[in-house]
Short mmCIF file of C-alpha atoms (C1' of nucleotides) in Angstrom, two decimals:
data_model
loop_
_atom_site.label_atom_id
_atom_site.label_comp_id
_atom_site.label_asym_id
_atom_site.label_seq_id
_atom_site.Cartn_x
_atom_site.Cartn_y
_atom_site.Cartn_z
CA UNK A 1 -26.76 17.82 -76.88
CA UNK A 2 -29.68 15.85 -76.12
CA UNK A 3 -32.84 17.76 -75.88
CA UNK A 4 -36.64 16.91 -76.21
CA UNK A 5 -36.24 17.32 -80.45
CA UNK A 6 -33.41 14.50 -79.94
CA UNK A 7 -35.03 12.39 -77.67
CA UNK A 8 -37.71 12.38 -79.92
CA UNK A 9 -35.81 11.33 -82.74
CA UNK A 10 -34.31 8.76 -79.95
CA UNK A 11 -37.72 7.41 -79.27
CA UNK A 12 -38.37 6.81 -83.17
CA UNK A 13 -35.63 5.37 -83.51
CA UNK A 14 -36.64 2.94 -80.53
CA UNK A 15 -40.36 2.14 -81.93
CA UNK A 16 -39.33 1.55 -85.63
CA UNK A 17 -36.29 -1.03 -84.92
CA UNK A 18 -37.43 -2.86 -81.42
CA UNK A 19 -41.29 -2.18 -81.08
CA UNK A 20 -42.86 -5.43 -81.11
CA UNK A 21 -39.30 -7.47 -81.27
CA UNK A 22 -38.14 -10.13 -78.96
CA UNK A 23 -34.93 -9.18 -76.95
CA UNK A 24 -32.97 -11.95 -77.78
CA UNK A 25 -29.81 -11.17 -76.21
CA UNK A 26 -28.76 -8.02 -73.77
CA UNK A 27 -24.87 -6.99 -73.86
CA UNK A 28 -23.78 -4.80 -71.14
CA UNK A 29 -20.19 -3.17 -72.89
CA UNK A 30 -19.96 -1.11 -69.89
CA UNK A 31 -21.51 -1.36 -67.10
CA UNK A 32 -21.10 2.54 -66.08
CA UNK A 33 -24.13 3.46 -67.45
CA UNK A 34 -26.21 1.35 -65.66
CA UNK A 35 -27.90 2.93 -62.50
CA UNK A 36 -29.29 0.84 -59.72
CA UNK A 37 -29.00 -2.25 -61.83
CA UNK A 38 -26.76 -4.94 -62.28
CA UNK A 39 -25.58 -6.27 -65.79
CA UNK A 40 -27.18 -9.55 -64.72
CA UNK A 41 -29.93 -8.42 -63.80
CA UNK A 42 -31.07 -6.71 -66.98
CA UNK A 43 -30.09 -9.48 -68.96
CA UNK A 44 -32.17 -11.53 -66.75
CA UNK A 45 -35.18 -9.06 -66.82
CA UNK A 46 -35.16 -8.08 -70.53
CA UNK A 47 -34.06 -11.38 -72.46
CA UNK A 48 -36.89 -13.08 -73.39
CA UNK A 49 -39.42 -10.07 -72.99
CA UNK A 50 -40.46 -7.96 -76.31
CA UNK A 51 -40.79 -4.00 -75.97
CA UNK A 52 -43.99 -2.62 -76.12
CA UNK A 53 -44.18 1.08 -76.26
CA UNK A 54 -41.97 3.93 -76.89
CA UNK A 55 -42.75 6.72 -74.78
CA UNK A 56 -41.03 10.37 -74.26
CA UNK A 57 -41.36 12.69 -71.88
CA UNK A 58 -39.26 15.69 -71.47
CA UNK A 59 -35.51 14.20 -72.36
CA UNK A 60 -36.50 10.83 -70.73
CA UNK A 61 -37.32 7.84 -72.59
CA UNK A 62 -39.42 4.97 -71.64
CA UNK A 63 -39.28 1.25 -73.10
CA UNK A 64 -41.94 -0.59 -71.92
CA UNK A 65 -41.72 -4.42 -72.52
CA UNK A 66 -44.25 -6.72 -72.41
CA UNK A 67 -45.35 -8.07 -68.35
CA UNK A 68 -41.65 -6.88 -67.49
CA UNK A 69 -40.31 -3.60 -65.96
CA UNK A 70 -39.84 -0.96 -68.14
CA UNK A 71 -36.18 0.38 -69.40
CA UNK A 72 -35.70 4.12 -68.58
CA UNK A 73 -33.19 6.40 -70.65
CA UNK A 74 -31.37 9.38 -70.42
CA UNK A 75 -29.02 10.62 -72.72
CA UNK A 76 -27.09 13.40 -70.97
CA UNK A 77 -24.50 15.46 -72.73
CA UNK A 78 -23.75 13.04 -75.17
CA UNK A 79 -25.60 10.31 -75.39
CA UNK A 80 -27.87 8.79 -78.64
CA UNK A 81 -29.45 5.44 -79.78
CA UNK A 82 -28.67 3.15 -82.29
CA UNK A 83 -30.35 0.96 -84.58
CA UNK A 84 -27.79 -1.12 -86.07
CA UNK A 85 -26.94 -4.40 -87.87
CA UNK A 86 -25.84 -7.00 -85.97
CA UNK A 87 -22.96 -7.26 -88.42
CA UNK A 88 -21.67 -3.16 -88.14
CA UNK A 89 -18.94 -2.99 -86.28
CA UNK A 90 -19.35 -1.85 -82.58
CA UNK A 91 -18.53 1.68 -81.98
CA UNK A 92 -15.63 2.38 -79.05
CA UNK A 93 -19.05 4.00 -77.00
CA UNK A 94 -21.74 1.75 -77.32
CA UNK A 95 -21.94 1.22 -74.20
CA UNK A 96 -25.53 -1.50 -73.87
CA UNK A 97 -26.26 -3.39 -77.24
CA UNK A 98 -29.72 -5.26 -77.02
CA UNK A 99 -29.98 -7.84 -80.11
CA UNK A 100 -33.65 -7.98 -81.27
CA UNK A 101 -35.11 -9.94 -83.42
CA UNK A 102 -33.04 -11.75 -85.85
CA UNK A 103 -29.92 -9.54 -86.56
CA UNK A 104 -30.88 -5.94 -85.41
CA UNK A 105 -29.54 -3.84 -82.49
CA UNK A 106 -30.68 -1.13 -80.28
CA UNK A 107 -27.58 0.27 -79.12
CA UNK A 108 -27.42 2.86 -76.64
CA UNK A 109 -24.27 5.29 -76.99
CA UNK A 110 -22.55 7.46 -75.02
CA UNK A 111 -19.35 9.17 -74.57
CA UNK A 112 -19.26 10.63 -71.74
CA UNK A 113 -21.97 8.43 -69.74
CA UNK A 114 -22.95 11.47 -67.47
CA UNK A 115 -26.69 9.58 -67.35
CA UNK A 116 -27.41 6.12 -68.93
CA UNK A 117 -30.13 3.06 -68.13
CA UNK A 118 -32.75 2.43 -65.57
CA UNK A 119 -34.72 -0.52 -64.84
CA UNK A 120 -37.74 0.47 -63.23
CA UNK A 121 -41.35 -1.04 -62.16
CA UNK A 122 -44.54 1.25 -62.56
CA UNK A 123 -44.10 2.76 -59.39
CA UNK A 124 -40.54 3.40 -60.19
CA UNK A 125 -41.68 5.55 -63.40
CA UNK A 126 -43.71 7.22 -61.27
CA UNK A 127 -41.28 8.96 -59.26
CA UNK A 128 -39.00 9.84 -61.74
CA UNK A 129 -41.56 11.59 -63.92
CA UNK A 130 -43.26 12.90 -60.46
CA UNK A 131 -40.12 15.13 -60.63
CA UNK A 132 -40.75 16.36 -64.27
CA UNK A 133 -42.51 19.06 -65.48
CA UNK A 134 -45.19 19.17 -68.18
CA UNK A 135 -43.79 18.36 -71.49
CA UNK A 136 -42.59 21.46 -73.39
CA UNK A 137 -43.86 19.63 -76.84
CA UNK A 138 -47.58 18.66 -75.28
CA UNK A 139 -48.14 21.61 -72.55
CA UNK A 140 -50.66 24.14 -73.35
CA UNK A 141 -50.75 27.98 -72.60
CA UNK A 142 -52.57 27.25 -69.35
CA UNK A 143 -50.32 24.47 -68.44
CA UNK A 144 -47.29 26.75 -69.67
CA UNK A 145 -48.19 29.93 -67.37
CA UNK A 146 -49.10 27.33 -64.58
CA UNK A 147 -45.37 26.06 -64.62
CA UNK A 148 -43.91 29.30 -64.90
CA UNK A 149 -46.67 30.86 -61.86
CA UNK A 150 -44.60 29.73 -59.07
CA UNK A 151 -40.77 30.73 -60.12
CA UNK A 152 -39.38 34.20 -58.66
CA UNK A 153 -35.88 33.60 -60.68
CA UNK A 154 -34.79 34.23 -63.92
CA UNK A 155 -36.78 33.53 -67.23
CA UNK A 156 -33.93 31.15 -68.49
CA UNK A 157 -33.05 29.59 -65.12
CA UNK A 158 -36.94 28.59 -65.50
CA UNK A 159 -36.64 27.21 -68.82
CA UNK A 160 -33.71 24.50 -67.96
CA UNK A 161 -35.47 23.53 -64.80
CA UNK A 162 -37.01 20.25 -65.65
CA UNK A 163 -39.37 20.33 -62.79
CA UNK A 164 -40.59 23.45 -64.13
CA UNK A 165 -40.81 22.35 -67.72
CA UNK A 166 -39.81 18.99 -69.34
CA UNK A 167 -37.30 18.93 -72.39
CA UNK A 168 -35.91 22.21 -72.80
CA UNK A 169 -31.85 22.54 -72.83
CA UNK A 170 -29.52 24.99 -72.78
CA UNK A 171 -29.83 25.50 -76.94
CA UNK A 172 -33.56 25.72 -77.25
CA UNK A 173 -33.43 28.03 -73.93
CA UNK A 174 -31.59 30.70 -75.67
CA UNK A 175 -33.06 30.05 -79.49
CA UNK A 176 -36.67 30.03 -77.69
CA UNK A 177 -35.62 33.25 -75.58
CA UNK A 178 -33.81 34.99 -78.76
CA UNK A 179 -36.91 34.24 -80.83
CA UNK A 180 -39.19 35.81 -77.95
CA UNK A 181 -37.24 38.68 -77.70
CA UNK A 182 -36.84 38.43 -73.64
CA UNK A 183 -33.48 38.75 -71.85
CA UNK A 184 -32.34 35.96 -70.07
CA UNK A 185 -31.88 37.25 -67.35
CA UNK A 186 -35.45 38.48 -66.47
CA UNK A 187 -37.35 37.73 -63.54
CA UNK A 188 -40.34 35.28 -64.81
CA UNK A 189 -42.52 37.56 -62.27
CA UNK A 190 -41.61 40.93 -63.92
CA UNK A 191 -43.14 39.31 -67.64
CA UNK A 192 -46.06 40.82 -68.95
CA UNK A 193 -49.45 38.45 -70.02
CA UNK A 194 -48.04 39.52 -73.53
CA UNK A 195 -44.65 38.49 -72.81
CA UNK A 196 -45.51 35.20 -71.57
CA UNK A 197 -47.89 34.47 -74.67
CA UNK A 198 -44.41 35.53 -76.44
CA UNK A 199 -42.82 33.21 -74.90
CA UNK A 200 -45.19 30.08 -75.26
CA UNK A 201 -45.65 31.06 -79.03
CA UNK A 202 -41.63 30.65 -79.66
CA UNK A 203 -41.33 27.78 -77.52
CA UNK A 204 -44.20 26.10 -79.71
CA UNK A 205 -42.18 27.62 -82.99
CA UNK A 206 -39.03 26.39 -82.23
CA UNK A 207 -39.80 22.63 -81.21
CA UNK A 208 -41.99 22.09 -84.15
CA UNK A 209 -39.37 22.69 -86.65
CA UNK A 210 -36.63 20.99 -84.22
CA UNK A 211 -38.63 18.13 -83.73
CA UNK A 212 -39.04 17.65 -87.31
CA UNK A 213 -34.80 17.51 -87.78
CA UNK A 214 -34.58 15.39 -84.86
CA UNK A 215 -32.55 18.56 -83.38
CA UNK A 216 -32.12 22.03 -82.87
CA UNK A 217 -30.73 22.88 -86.34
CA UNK A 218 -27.94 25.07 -87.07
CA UNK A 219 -29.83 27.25 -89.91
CA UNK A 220 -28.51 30.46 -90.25
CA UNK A 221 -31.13 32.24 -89.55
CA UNK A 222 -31.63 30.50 -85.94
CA UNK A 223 -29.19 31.81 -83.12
CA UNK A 224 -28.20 28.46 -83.10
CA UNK A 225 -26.58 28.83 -86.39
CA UNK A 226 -24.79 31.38 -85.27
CA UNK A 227 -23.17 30.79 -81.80
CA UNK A 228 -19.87 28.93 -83.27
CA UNK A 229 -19.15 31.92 -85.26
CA UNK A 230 -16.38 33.89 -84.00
CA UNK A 231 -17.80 37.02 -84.70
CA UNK A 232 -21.16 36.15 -84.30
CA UNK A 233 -23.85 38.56 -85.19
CA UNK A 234 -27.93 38.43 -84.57
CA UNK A 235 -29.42 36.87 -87.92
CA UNK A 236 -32.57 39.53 -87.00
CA UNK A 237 -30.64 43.21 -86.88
CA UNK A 238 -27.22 42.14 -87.66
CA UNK A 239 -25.74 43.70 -83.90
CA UNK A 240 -22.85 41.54 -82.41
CA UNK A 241 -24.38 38.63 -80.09
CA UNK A 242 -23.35 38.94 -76.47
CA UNK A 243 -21.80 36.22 -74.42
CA UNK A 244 -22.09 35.38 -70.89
CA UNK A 245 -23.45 32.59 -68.01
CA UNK A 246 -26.90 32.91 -66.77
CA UNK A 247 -28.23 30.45 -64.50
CA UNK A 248 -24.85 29.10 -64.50
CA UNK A 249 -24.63 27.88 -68.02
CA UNK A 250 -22.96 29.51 -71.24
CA UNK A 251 -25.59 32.09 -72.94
CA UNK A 252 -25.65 33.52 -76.03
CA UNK A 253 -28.35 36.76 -76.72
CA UNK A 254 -28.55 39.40 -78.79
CA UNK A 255 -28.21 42.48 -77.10
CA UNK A 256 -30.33 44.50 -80.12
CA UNK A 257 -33.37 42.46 -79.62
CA UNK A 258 -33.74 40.97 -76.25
CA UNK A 259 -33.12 44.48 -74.19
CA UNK A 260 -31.85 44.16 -70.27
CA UNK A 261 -33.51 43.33 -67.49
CA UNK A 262 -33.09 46.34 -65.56
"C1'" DC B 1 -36.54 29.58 -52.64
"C1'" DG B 2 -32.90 30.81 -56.26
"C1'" DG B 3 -28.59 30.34 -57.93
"C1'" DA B 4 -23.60 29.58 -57.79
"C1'" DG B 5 -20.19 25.98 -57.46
"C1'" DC B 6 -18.73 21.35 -57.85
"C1'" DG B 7 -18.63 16.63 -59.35
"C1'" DC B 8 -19.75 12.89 -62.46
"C1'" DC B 9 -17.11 11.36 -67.30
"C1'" DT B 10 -14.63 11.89 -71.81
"C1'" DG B 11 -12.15 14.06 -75.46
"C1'" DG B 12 -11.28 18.00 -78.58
"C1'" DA B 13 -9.37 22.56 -78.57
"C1'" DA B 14 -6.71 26.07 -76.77
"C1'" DG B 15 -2.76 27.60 -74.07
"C1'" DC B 16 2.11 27.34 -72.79
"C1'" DT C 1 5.73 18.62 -80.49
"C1'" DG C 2 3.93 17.44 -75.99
"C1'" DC C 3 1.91 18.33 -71.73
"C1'" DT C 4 -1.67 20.91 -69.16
"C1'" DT C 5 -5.87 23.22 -68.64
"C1'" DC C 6 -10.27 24.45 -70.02
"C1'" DC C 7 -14.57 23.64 -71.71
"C1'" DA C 8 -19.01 21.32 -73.43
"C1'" DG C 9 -25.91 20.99 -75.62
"C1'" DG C 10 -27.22 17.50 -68.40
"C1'" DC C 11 -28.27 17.12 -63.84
"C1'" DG C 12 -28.08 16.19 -58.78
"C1'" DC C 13 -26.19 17.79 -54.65
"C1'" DT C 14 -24.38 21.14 -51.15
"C1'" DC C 15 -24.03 25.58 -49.53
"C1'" DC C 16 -25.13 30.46 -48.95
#
DNA sequence: CGGAGCGCCTGGAAGC
DNA sequence: TGCTTCCAGGCGCTCC
């Protein structure tokens, strides 16, 4: 679920309830999600400090703290953060609850804890985001036909690949695809100038208003609204929506408006 | 290099 | 009803 509108909300969430708090306490509820660091050793790196800045890039999400090492997020399938009361009761997957301030928590969340926490210095950072992409929110239409200059695959294969691009998931792949009219399945080097500028324009189009909701939102007259239905029909020209896996993950496209590769 | 397949985890839904 | 299997909005890895 997690994409660059949610981790956005996510990093929100992080600046208005711990920016500028003291960590007073760090509870490690399971210690799953924790990669390349021990429970003990975030407490002992984190208590005491204050975060700083809240900074996103693609679906990762940085807490800096002050003269400490800097938390690193990912949210996976299922992950979200928390502010909470000190007094709510915990839910069954909070999973790391840091106490700041007096009575408030940042609690991150996760069911299925396919990703979870990172401790990391500057350098550390570094690497991680030396693997990313340009953001998807931030990149311009240079930036945008840079990233995409290099791929010989599939359009929506290019999309997902956060090297390529930072922040895009499998939802805002098709919605952004289905709003730029372009089969999923084309090759990135068969796209036209025009075609690209397409694409760029809905990419821009659908994260503003997804940013906004803090998701991709299930309107009606988004594909995403759509893609539960049973008989599920394009909310442009009404034709049944087509199913299938491109790039090895479920796909949804309207047949109608986004004509085939060939 | 691209892309399919698998595994990491969990739980809700569908199938038998 | 109960047990089993499949599947999911992510991503890293291996293999072809």
């Amino acid at each position: 679920m997690p994409e660059l509108p949610d981790v956005e909300a996510f990093r929100k969430v992080l600046a208005s309830c711990a920016q500028g708090r003291r960590i007073q306490r760090v509870e490690v509820r399971d210690a799953g999600v924790l990669h390349g660091v021990s429970a003990a050793r975030l407490r002992r790196e984190l208590a005491g400090r204050s975060f700083t800045a809240a900074e996103r890039h693609g679906k990762w999400l940085l807490a800096r703290t002050d003269d400490g090492p800097t938390l690193m997020m990912h949210f996976g399938m299922t992950g979200e953060l928390v502010c909470a009361d000190a007094a709510d009761p915990p839910d069954p997957h909070d999973r790391v609850v840091f106490t700041v301030g007096r009575e408030r928590q940042l609690r991150y969340r996760d069911q299925r804890k396919l990703k979870g926490l990172w401790l990391a210095d500057e350098s550390g950072v570094a690497r991680t985001l030396d693997r990313q992409g340009p953001d998807a929110m931030t990149v311009d239409r240079t930036g945008f036909d840079a990233a995409l200059s290099a791929r010989r695959g599939g359009v929506k294969s290019a999309l997902l690949d956060q090297s390529v691009l930072a922040g895009l998931g499998n939802l805002l792949a098709d919605e952004i695809l289905w709003r730029a009219r372009l089969h999923p399945a084309r090759r990135v080097r068969d796209l036209t100038d025009g075609e690209r500028g397409r694409l760029y324009r809905a990419m821009r189009g659908t994260l503003r208003p997804a940013v906004a909701a803090g998701h991709v939102p299930p309107r009606r007259s988004w594909l995403t609204g759509r893609r539960d239905d049973t008989d599920a029909v394009c909310p442009r020209c009404a034709e049944p929506l087509r199913r299938g896996r491109i790039a090895g993950r479920g796909t949804v496209w309207c047949p109608g408006c986004q004509p085939d590769a060939s």
